JSON list of C-alpha atoms in Angstrom, two decimals:
[
{"chain": "A", "resi": 23, "resn": "MET", "atom": "CA", "xyz": [0.00, 0.02, 0.01]},
{"chain": "A", "resi": 24, "resn": "ALA", "atom": "CA", "xyz": [1.38, 3.43, -0.93]},
{"chain": "A", "resi": 25, "resn": "LYS", "atom": "CA", "xyz": [2.26, 5.94, 1.75]},
{"chain": "A", "resi": 26, "resn": "ILE", "atom": "CA", "xyz": [2.83, 9.72, 1.59]},
{"chain": "A", "resi": 27, "resn": "PHE", "atom": "CA", "xyz": [4.21, 11.56, 4.64]},
{"chain": "A", "resi": 28, "resn": "GLU", "atom": "CA", "xyz": [6.52, 14.32, 5.88]},
{"chain": "A", "resi": 29, "resn": "VAL", "atom": "CA", "xyz": [10.12, 13.58, 6.83]},
{"chain": "A", "resi": 30, "resn": "LYS", "atom": "CA", "xyz": [9.40, 15.00, 10.33]},
{"chain": "A", "resi": 31, "resn": "ASP", "atom": "CA", "xyz": [6.77, 12.26, 10.81]},
{"chain": "A", "resi": 32, "resn": "ALA", "atom": "CA", "xyz": [9.18, 9.37, 10.10]},
{"chain": "A", "resi": 33, "resn": "SER", "atom": "CA", "xyz": [10.67, 7.40, 12.98]},
{"chain": "A", "resi": 34, "resn": "SER", "atom": "CA", "xyz": [14.01, 8.92, 13.91]},
{"chain": "A", "resi": 35, "resn": "THR", "atom": "CA", "xyz": [16.91, 8.65, 16.31]},
{"chain": "A", "resi": 36, "resn": "THR", "atom": "CA", "xyz": [18.90, 11.68, 17.49]},
{"chain": "A", "resi": 37, "resn": "THR", "atom": "CA", "xyz": [22.32, 11.20, 19.11]},
{"chain": "A", "resi": 38, "resn": "VAL", "atom": "CA", "xyz": [23.93, 14.13, 20.86]},
{"chain": "A", "resi": 39, "resn": "GLY", "atom": "CA", "xyz": [27.20, 15.05, 19.14]},
{"chain": "A", "resi": 40, "resn": "ARG", "atom": "CA", "xyz": [26.36, 13.06, 16.08]},
{"chain": "A", "resi": 41, "resn": "GLY", "atom": "CA", "xyz": [23.03, 13.99, 14.44]},
{"chain": "A", "resi": 42, "resn": "THR", "atom": "CA", "xyz": [19.65, 12.57, 13.43]},
{"chain": "A", "resi": 43, "resn": "THR", "atom": "CA", "xyz": [18.75, 9.56, 11.34]},
{"chain": "A", "resi": 44, "resn": "TYR", "atom": "CA", "xyz": [15.23, 9.48, 9.85]},
{"chain": "A", "resi": 45, "resn": "ARG", "atom": "CA", "xyz": [14.05, 6.03, 8.81]},
{"chain": "A", "resi": 46, "resn": "LEU", "atom": "CA", "xyz": [11.83, 6.98, 5.86]},
{"chain": "A", "resi": 47, "resn": "ILE", "atom": "CA", "xyz": [11.15, 3.65, 4.18]},
{"chain": "A", "resi": 48, "resn": "ASN", "atom": "CA", "xyz": [11.18, 0.40, 6.15]},
{"chain": "A", "resi": 49, "resn": "GLU", "atom": "CA", "xyz": [8.84, -2.16, 7.65]},
{"chain": "A", "resi": 50, "resn": "ASP", "atom": "CA", "xyz": [6.91, 0.67, 9.35]},
{"chain": "A", "resi": 51, "resn": "VAL", "atom": "CA", "xyz": [5.49, 1.78, 5.97]},
{"chain": "A", "resi": 52, "resn": "GLY", "atom": "CA", "xyz": [5.09, -1.73, 4.60]},
{"chain": "A", "resi": 53, "resn": "ALA", "atom": "CA", "xyz": [8.41, -2.08, 2.75]},
{"chain": "A", "resi": 54, "resn": "GLN", "atom": "CA", "xyz": [9.60, -5.67, 2.45]},
{"chain": "A", "resi": 55, "resn": "ARG", "atom": "CA", "xyz": [12.89, -5.43, 0.52]},
{"chain": "A", "resi": 56, "resn": "ILE", "atom": "CA", "xyz": [14.15, -1.83, 0.42]},
{"chain": "A", "resi": 57, "resn": "GLY", "atom": "CA", "xyz": [14.96, 0.82, 3.04]},
{"chain": "A", "resi": 58, "resn": "VAL", "atom": "CA", "xyz": [15.66, 4.50, 2.80]},
{"chain": "A", "resi": 59, "resn": "MET", "atom": "CA", "xyz": [17.21, 6.76, 5.51]},
{"chain": "A", "resi": 60, "resn": "LEU", "atom": "CA", "xyz": [17.91, 10.48, 5.65]},
{"chain": "A", "resi": 61, "resn": "ILE", "atom": "CA", "xyz": [21.07, 11.01, 7.66]},
{"chain": "A", "resi": 62, "resn": "ASP", "atom": "CA", "xyz": [21.65, 14.52, 9.04]},
{"chain": "A", "resi": 63, "resn": "LEU", "atom": "CA", "xyz": [25.08, 14.79, 10.76]},
{"chain": "A", "resi": 64, "resn": "GLU", "atom": "CA", "xyz": [26.20, 17.68, 12.91]},
{"chain": "A", "resi": 65, "resn": "PRO", "atom": "CA", "xyz": [29.05, 20.05, 11.89]},
{"chain": "A", "resi": 66, "resn": "GLU", "atom": "CA", "xyz": [32.53, 18.79, 12.70]},
{"chain": "A", "resi": 67, "resn": "MET", "atom": "CA", "xyz": [31.22, 15.43, 13.99]},
{"chain": "A", "resi": 68, "resn": "THR", "atom": "CA", "xyz": [33.81, 12.67, 14.18]},
{"chain": "A", "resi": 69, "resn": "ALA", "atom": "CA", "xyz": [33.43, 8.92, 13.77]},
{"chain": "A", "resi": 70, "resn": "THR", "atom": "CA", "xyz": [30.19, 7.05, 13.14]},
{"chain": "A", "resi": 71, "resn": "GLY", "atom": "CA", "xyz": [32.12, 3.81, 13.54]},
{"chain": "A", "resi": 72, "resn": "ILE", "atom": "CA", "xyz": [33.71, 1.61, 10.92]},
{"chain": "A", "resi": 73, "resn": "HIS", "atom": "CA", "xyz": [31.52, -1.38, 10.07]},
{"chain": "A", "resi": 74, "resn": "TYR", "atom": "CA", "xyz": [30.38, -3.67, 7.28]},
{"chain": "A", "resi": 75, "resn": "HIS", "atom": "CA", "xyz": [27.25, -5.60, 6.33]},
{"chain": "A", "resi": 76, "resn": "ARG", "atom": "CA", "xyz": [27.28, -9.31, 5.35]},
{"chain": "A", "resi": 77, "resn": "LYS", "atom": "CA", "xyz": [24.34, -9.08, 2.91]},
{"chain": "A", "resi": 78, "resn": "ARG", "atom": "CA", "xyz": [23.31, -5.42, 2.55]},
{"chain": "A", "resi": 79, "resn": "GLU", "atom": "CA", "xyz": [23.97, -3.26, -0.51]},
{"chain": "A", "resi": 80, "resn": "SER", "atom": "CA", "xyz": [23.75, 0.44, -0.03]},
{"chain": "A", "resi": 81, "resn": "ALA", "atom": "CA", "xyz": [23.80, 3.61, -2.06]},
{"chain": "A", "resi": 82, "resn": "TYR", "atom": "CA", "xyz": [24.59, 7.01, -0.53]},
{"chain": "A", "resi": 83, "resn": "ILE", "atom": "CA", "xyz": [23.42, 10.18, -2.25]},
{"chain": "A", "resi": 84, "resn": "VAL", "atom": "CA", "xyz": [25.01, 13.31, -0.69]},
{"chain": "A", "resi": 85, "resn": "LEU", "atom": "CA", "xyz": [22.60, 16.26, -0.52]},
{"chain": "A", "resi": 86, "resn": "GLN", "atom": "CA", "xyz": [24.61, 18.92, 1.25]},
{"chain": "A", "resi": 87, "resn": "GLY", "atom": "CA", "xyz": [27.78, 19.51, 3.23]},
{"chain": "A", "resi": 88, "resn": "SER", "atom": "CA", "xyz": [31.04, 17.55, 3.20]},
{"chain": "A", "resi": 89, "resn": "ALA", "atom": "CA", "xyz": [32.44, 14.59, 5.00]},
{"chain": "A", "resi": 90, "resn": "THR", "atom": "CA", "xyz": [35.26, 12.10, 4.91]},
{"chain": "A", "resi": 91, "resn": "LEU", "atom": "CA", "xyz": [34.28, 8.50, 4.24]},
{"chain": "A", "resi": 92, "resn": "MET", "atom": "CA", "xyz": [36.61, 5.68, 5.21]},
{"chain": "A", "resi": 93, "resn": "LEU", "atom": "CA", "xyz": [36.04, 2.89, 2.70]},
{"chain": "A", "resi": 94, "resn": "ASN", "atom": "CA", "xyz": [38.10, -0.29, 2.83]},
{"chain": "A", "resi": 95, "resn": "GLY", "atom": "CA", "xyz": [40.96, 1.59, 4.52]},
{"chain": "A", "resi": 96, "resn": "THR", "atom": "CA", "xyz": [41.05, 4.56, 2.16]},
{"chain": "A", "resi": 97, "resn": "GLU", "atom": "CA", "xyz": [39.73, 8.05, 2.86]},
{"chain": "A", "resi": 98, "resn": "HIS", "atom": "CA", "xyz": [37.31, 9.59, 0.30]},
{"chain": "A", "resi": 99, "resn": "HIS", "atom": "CA", "xyz": [35.96, 13.15, 0.27]},
{"chain": "A", "resi": 100, "resn": "LEU", "atom": "CA", "xyz": [32.19, 13.36, -0.07]},
{"chain": "A", "resi": 101, "resn": "GLU", "atom": "CA", "xyz": [30.28, 16.49, -1.06]},
{"chain": "A", "resi": 102, "resn": "ALA", "atom": "CA", "xyz": [26.90, 17.40, -2.51]},
{"chain": "A", "resi": 103, "resn": "ASN", "atom": "CA", "xyz": [25.86, 15.43, -5.62]},
{"chain": "A", "resi": 104, "resn": "ARG", "atom": "CA", "xyz": [28.37, 12.61, -4.95]},
{"chain": "A", "resi": 105, "resn": "VAL", "atom": "CA", "xyz": [27.00, 9.03, -5.06]},
{"chain": "A", "resi": 106, "resn": "VAL", "atom": "CA", "xyz": [28.57, 6.03, -3.35]},
{"chain": "A", "resi": 107, "resn": "PHE", "atom": "CA", "xyz": [27.69, 2.34, -3.88]},
{"chain": "A", "resi": 108, "resn": "LEU", "atom": "CA", "xyz": [28.63, -0.15, -1.18]},
{"chain": "A", "resi": 109, "resn": "SER", "atom": "CA", "xyz": [28.71, -3.92, -1.67]},
{"chain": "A", "resi": 110, "resn": "PRO", "atom": "CA", "xyz": [28.39, -6.49, 1.13]},
{"chain": "A", "resi": 111, "resn": "GLY", "atom": "CA", "xyz": [31.64, -6.69, 3.03]},
{"chain": "A", "resi": 112, "resn": "ASP", "atom": "CA", "xyz": [32.82, -3.14, 2.26]},
{"chain": "A", "resi": 113, "resn": "ARG", "atom": "CA", "xyz": [34.21, -1.68, 5.47]},
{"chain": "A", "resi": 114, "resn": "HIS", "atom": "CA", "xyz": [32.94, 1.88, 5.81]},
{"chain": "A", "resi": 115, "resn": "GLY", "atom": "CA", "xyz": [32.04, 4.78, 8.07]},
{"chain": "A", "resi": 116, "resn": "ILE", "atom": "CA", "xyz": [31.95, 8.55, 8.17]},
{"chain": "A", "resi": 117, "resn": "ILE", "atom": "CA", "xyz": [35.04, 9.60, 10.10]},
{"chain": "A", "resi": 118, "resn": "ARG", "atom": "CA", "xyz": [34.39, 13.35, 10.15]},
{"chain": "A", "resi": 119, "resn": "THR", "atom": "CA", "xyz": [32.13, 16.05, 8.73]},
{"chain": "A", "resi": 120, "resn": "GLY", "atom": "CA", "xyz": [32.86, 19.57, 7.59]},
{"chain": "A", "resi": 121, "resn": "LYS", "atom": "CA", "xyz": [32.05, 22.83, 9.28]},
{"chain": "A", "resi": 122, "resn": "GLU", "atom": "CA", "xyz": [28.54, 23.02, 7.80]},
{"chain": "A", "resi": 123, "resn": "GLY", "atom": "CA", "xyz": [27.46, 19.48, 8.71]},
{"chain": "A", "resi": 124, "resn": "PHE", "atom": "CA", "xyz": [26.42, 16.74, 6.30]},
{"chain": "A", "resi": 125, "resn": "ARG", "atom": "CA", "xyz": [23.16, 15.42, 4.88]},
{"chain": "A", "resi": 126, "resn": "MET", "atom": "CA", "xyz": [22.67, 12.32, 2.73]},
{"chain": "A", "resi": 127, "resn": "ILE", "atom": "CA", "xyz": [20.13, 9.74, 1.67]},
{"chain": "A", "resi": 128, "resn": "GLU", "atom": "CA", "xyz": [20.95, 6.04, 2.09]},
{"chain": "A", "resi": 129, "resn": "VAL", "atom": "CA", "xyz": [19.05, 3.48, 0.09]},
{"chain": "A", "resi": 130, "resn": "TYR", "atom": "CA", "xyz": [19.66, -0.13, 1.04]},
{"chain": "A", "resi": 131, "resn": "SER", "atom": "CA", "xyz": [18.55, -3.70, 0.61]},
{"chain": "A", "resi": 132, "resn": "PRO", "atom": "CA", "xyz": [17.81, -6.06, 2.32]},
{"chain": "A", "resi": 133, "resn": "LEU", "atom": "CA", "xyz": [16.14, -4.39, 5.33]},
{"chain": "A", "resi": 134, "resn": "ASP", "atom": "CA", "xyz": [18.02, -6.52, 7.85]},
{"chain": "A", "resi": 135, "resn": "PRO", "atom": "CA", "xyz": [20.98, -4.31, 8.98]},
{"chain": "A", "resi": 136, "resn": "ASP", "atom": "CA", "xyz": [23.35, -7.20, 9.63]},
{"chain": "A", "resi": 137, "resn": "ARG", "atom": "CA", "xyz": [25.87, -4.59, 10.85]},
{"chain": "A", "resi": 138, "resn": "VAL", "atom": "CA", "xyz": [29.26, -5.88, 12.00]},
{"chain": "A", "resi": 139, "resn": "GLU", "atom": "CA", "xyz": [31.44, -3.41, 13.92]},
{"chain": "A", "resi": 140, "resn": "VAL", "atom": "CA", "xyz": [35.14, -3.34, 13.10]},
{"chain": "A", "resi": 141, "resn": "GLN", "atom": "CA", "xyz": [37.68, -2.97, 15.91]},
{"chain": "A", "resi": 142, "resn": "ALA", "atom": "CA", "xyz": [39.98, 0.04, 15.56]}
]
């Protein structure tokens, strides 16, 4: 069944010193195979944690701001209009954001997060 709603009405998690994640598309709206999150990180935030997923594929679409993405041991600069595709097993995490903060959409499948934290 189709759903139309405002971002502010989506389930969300806010972490002091990090930012807010809005879970836009998931089981809550009836999705079975695809998820979408809006990730809004605070200015000069550091480290979301390096991790990987055993089965999940993800696409990041950067909307505004800048950040440094650690991907399989290499730093990559992200800015508005940049797109990232992540395969299962790719070790990744935002390690810092710029002075203006950072906003991106993450589209992923399957819904199961199967997140595995990587020791530093």
